[in-house]
Short mmCIF file of C-alpha atoms in Angstrom, two decimals:
data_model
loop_
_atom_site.label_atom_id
_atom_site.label_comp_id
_atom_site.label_asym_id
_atom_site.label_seq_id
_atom_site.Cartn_x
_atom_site.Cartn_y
_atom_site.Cartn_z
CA UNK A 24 154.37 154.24 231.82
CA UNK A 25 155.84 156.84 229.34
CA UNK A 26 157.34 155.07 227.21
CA UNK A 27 160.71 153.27 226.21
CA UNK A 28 163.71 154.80 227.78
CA UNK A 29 167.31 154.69 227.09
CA UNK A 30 170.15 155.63 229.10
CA UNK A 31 172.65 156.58 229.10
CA UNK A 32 171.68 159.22 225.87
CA UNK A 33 174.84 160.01 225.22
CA UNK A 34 178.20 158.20 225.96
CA UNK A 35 182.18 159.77 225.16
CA UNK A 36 184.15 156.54 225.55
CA UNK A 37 187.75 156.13 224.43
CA UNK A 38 188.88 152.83 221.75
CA UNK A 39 189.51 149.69 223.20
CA UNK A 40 186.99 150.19 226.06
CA UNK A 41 183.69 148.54 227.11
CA UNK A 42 180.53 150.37 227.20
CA UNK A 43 177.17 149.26 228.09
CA UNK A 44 173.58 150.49 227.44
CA UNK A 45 170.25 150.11 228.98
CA UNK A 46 166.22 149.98 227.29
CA UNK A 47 163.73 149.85 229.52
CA UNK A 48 160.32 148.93 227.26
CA UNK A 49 156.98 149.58 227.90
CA UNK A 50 155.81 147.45 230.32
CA UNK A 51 153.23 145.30 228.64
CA UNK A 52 155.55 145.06 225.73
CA UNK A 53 157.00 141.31 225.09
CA UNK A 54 158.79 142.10 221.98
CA UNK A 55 162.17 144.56 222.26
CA UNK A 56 164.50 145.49 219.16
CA UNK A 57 167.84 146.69 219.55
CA UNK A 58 168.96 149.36 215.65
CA UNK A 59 171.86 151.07 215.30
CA UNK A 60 171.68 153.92 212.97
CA UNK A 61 175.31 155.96 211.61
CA UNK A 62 175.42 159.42 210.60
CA UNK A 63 172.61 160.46 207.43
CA UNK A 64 171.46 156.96 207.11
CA UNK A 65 168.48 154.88 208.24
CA UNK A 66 168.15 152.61 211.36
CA UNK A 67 169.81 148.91 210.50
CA UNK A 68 168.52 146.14 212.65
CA UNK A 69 170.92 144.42 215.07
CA UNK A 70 168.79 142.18 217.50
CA UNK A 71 165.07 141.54 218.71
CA UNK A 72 163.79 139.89 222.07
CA UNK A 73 160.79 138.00 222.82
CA UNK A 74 160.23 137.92 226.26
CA UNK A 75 163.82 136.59 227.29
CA UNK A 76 164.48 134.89 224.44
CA UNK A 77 166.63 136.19 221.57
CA UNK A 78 165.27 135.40 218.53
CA UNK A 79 167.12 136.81 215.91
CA UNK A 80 170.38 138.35 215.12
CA UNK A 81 171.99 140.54 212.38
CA UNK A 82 175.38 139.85 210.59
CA UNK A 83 176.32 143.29 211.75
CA UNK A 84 175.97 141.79 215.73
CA UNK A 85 179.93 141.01 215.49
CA UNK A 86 181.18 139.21 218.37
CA UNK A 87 181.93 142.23 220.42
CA UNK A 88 178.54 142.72 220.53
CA UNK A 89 175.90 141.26 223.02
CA UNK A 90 172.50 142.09 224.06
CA UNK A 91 170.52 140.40 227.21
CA UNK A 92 167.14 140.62 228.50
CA UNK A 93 167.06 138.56 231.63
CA UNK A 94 163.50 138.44 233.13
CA UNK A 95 162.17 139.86 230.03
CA UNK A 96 161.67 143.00 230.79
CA UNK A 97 164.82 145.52 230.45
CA UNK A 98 167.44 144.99 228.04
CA UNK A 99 170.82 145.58 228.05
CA UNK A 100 173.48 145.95 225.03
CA UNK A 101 177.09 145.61 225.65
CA UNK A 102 180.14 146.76 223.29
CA UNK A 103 183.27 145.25 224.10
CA UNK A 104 186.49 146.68 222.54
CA UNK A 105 184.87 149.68 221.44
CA UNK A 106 186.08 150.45 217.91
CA UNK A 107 185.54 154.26 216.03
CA UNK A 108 183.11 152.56 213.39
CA UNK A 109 180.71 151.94 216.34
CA UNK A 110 180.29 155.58 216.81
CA UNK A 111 176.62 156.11 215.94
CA UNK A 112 172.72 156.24 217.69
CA UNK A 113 171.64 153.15 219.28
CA UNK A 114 168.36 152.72 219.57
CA UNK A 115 165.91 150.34 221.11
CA UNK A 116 161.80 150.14 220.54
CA UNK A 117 159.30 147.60 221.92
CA UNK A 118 155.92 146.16 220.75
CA UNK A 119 153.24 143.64 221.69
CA UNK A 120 154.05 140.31 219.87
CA UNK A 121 151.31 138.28 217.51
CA UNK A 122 151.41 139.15 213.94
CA UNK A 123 152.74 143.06 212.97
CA UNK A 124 152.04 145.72 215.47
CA UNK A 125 153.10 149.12 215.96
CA UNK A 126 156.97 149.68 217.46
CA UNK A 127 157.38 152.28 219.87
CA UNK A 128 161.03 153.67 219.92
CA UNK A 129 162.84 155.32 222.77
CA UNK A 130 165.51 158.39 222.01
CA UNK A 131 168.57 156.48 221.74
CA UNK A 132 171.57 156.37 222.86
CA UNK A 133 174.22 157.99 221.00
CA UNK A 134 177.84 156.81 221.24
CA UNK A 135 180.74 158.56 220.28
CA UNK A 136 184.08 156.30 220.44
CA UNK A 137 187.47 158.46 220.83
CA UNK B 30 169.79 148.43 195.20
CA UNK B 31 167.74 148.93 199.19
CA UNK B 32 164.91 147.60 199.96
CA UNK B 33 163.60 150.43 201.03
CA UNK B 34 163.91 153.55 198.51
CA UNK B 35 162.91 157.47 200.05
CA UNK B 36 162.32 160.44 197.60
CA UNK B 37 163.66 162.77 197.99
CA UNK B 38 166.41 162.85 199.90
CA UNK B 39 166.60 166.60 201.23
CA UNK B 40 163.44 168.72 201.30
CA UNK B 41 162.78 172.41 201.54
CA UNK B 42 159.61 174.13 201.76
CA UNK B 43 157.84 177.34 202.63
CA UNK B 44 155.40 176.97 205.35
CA UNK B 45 151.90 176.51 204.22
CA UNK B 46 153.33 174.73 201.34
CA UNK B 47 151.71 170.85 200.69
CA UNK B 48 154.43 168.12 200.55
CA UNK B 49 154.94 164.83 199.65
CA UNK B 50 157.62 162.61 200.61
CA UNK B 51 157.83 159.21 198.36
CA UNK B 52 158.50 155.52 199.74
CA UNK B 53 158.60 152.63 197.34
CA UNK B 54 159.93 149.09 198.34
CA UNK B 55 160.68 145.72 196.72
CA UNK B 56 160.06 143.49 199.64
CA UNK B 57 156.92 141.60 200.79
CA UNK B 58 155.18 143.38 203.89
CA UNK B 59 152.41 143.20 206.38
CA UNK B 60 152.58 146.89 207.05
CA UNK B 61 154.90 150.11 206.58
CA UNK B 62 155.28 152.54 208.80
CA UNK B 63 156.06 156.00 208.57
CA UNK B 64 158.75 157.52 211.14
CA UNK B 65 159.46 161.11 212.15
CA UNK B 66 163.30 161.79 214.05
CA UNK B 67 164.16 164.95 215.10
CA UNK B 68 167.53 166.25 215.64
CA UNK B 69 168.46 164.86 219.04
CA UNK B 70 167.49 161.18 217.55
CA UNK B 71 163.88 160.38 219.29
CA UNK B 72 162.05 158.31 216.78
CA UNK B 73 157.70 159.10 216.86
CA UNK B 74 155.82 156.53 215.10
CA UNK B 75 153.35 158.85 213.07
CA UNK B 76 151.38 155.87 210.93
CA UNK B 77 151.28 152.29 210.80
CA UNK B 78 149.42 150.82 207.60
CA UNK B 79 148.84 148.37 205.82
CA UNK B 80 145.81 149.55 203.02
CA UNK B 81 144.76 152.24 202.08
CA UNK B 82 145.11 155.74 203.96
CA UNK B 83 145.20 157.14 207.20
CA UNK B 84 144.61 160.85 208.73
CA UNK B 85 145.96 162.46 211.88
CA UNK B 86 145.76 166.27 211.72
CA UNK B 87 147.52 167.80 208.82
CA UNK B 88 149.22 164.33 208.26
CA UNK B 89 147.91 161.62 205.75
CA UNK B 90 149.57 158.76 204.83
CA UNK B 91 148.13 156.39 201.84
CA UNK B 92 150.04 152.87 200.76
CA UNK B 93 149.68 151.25 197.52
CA UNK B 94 150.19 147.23 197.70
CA UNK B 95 149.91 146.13 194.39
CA UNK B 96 152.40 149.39 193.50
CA UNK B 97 153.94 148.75 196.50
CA UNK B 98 154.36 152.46 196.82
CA UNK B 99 153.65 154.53 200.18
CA UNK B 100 152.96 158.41 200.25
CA UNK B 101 153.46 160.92 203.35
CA UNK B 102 151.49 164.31 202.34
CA UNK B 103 152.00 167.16 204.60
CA UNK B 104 149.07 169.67 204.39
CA UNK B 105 150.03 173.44 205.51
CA UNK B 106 152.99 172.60 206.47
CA UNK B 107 154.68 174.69 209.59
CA UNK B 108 158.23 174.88 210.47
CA UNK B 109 157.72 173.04 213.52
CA UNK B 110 157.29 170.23 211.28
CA UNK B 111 161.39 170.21 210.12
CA UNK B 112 162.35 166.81 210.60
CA UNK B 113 163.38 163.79 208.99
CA UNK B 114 160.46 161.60 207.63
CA UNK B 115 162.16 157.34 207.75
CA UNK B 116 159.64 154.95 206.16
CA UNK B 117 160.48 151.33 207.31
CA UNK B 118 158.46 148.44 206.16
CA UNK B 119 157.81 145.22 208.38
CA UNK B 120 157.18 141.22 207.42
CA UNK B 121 158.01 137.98 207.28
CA UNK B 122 161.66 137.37 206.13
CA UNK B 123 163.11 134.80 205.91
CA UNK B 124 161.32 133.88 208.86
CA UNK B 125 161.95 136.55 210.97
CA UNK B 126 159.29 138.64 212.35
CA UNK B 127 158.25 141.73 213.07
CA UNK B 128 161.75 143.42 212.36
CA UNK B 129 161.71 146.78 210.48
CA UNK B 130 163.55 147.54 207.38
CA UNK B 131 164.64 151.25 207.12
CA UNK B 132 164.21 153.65 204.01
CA UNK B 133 167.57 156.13 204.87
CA UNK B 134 165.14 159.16 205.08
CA UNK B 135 163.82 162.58 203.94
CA UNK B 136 165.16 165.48 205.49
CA UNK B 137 162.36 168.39 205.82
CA UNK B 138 163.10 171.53 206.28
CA UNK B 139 160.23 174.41 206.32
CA UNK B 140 160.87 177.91 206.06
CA UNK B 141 158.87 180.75 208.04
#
């Protein structure tokens, strides 16, 4: 395993349409975090998994927003009605769960809407 | 006012130089973490802590709880080591756990 992995890394999509990202954690990982982080500023949380269960989400997760993670493993975050303000770096990380432990974060995927 | 407050903002520095970049925060925590993103948007986890200091290399990190302060140091720095430096803090808010909370980062920039 080497690691989380994001694809696509980079995605040109036009307003209005949908768009769709993948994480793939590490493995042993039960715990899965979804940031989106704009242009000279710092990662902002939007969502975190445990297992398959979403257990918390930001105010900035508007409704065009989703994130799944079916069998607990990969997750998947969907844009609908892509807007310019969600041009930025998407990024996912994973960790084990129980009490604070270390998050391990893939290399994003970076969205530019048109 | 953020949570999470990085100094400075923009760094430049001659290699071999020591640095320090500054992270103070005004939240409760179980641990902060200091980040490293290079331009292409990978994040490395450098140091996870949650007392006292911690060495990898040319890299310590110390954290002061009481101060709730947090220091990156740099030793000989190289220009391999331009980057920018994102301290995030984790805890218990509100009930929510093991989220990170994001300073907005130093830029680094060394000079050969």
């Amino acid at each position: 395993d080497t690691g989380v992995s994001q694809d696509p890394r980079h995605k040109i999509t036009k307003r209005g349409q949908n768009v769709t990202f993948r994480c793939d954690p590490i493995s042993e990982h039960n715990r899965l975090y979804w940031y989106r982080q704009t242009l000279g500023q710092g990662p902002e949380f939007l969502t975190y998994f445990q297992n398959e269960a979403q257990l918390e989400k930001s105010r900035l997760l508007s409704d065009r927003f989703s994130a799944e993670r079916p069998k607990g493993s990969f997750s998947t975050l969907e844009i609908q009605r892509t807007e310019q303000g969600d041009s930025a770096m998407y990024l996912c990380a994973s960790s084990l769960a129980g009490g604070h432990t270390e998050a391990f974060f893939g290399q994003g995927t970076r969205l530019t809407v048109v | 006012k953020n949570e999470v407050e990085q100094s400075p903002q923009n760094l430049t520095a001659q290699e071999g130089e020591f640095i320090t970049i500054n992270c103070s925060y005004s939240v409760g925590i179980s641990a902060l973490h200091w980040l490293q993103q290079h331009p292409g948007g990978g994040i490395v986890s450098l140091f996870m802590l949650s007392s006292g200091k911690k060495k990898h290399g040319r890299l310590i990190a110390t954290i002061n709880i009481q101060e709730k302060h947090s220091s990156l140091h740099i030793t000989a720095s190289h220009p391999r080591d331009s980057a920018v430096y994102i301290c995030a803090v984790g805890g218990n808010y509100g009930g929510s756990q093991g989220n990170l909370i994001f300073g907005k980062g130093t830029k680094l920039s060394v000079k050969p």
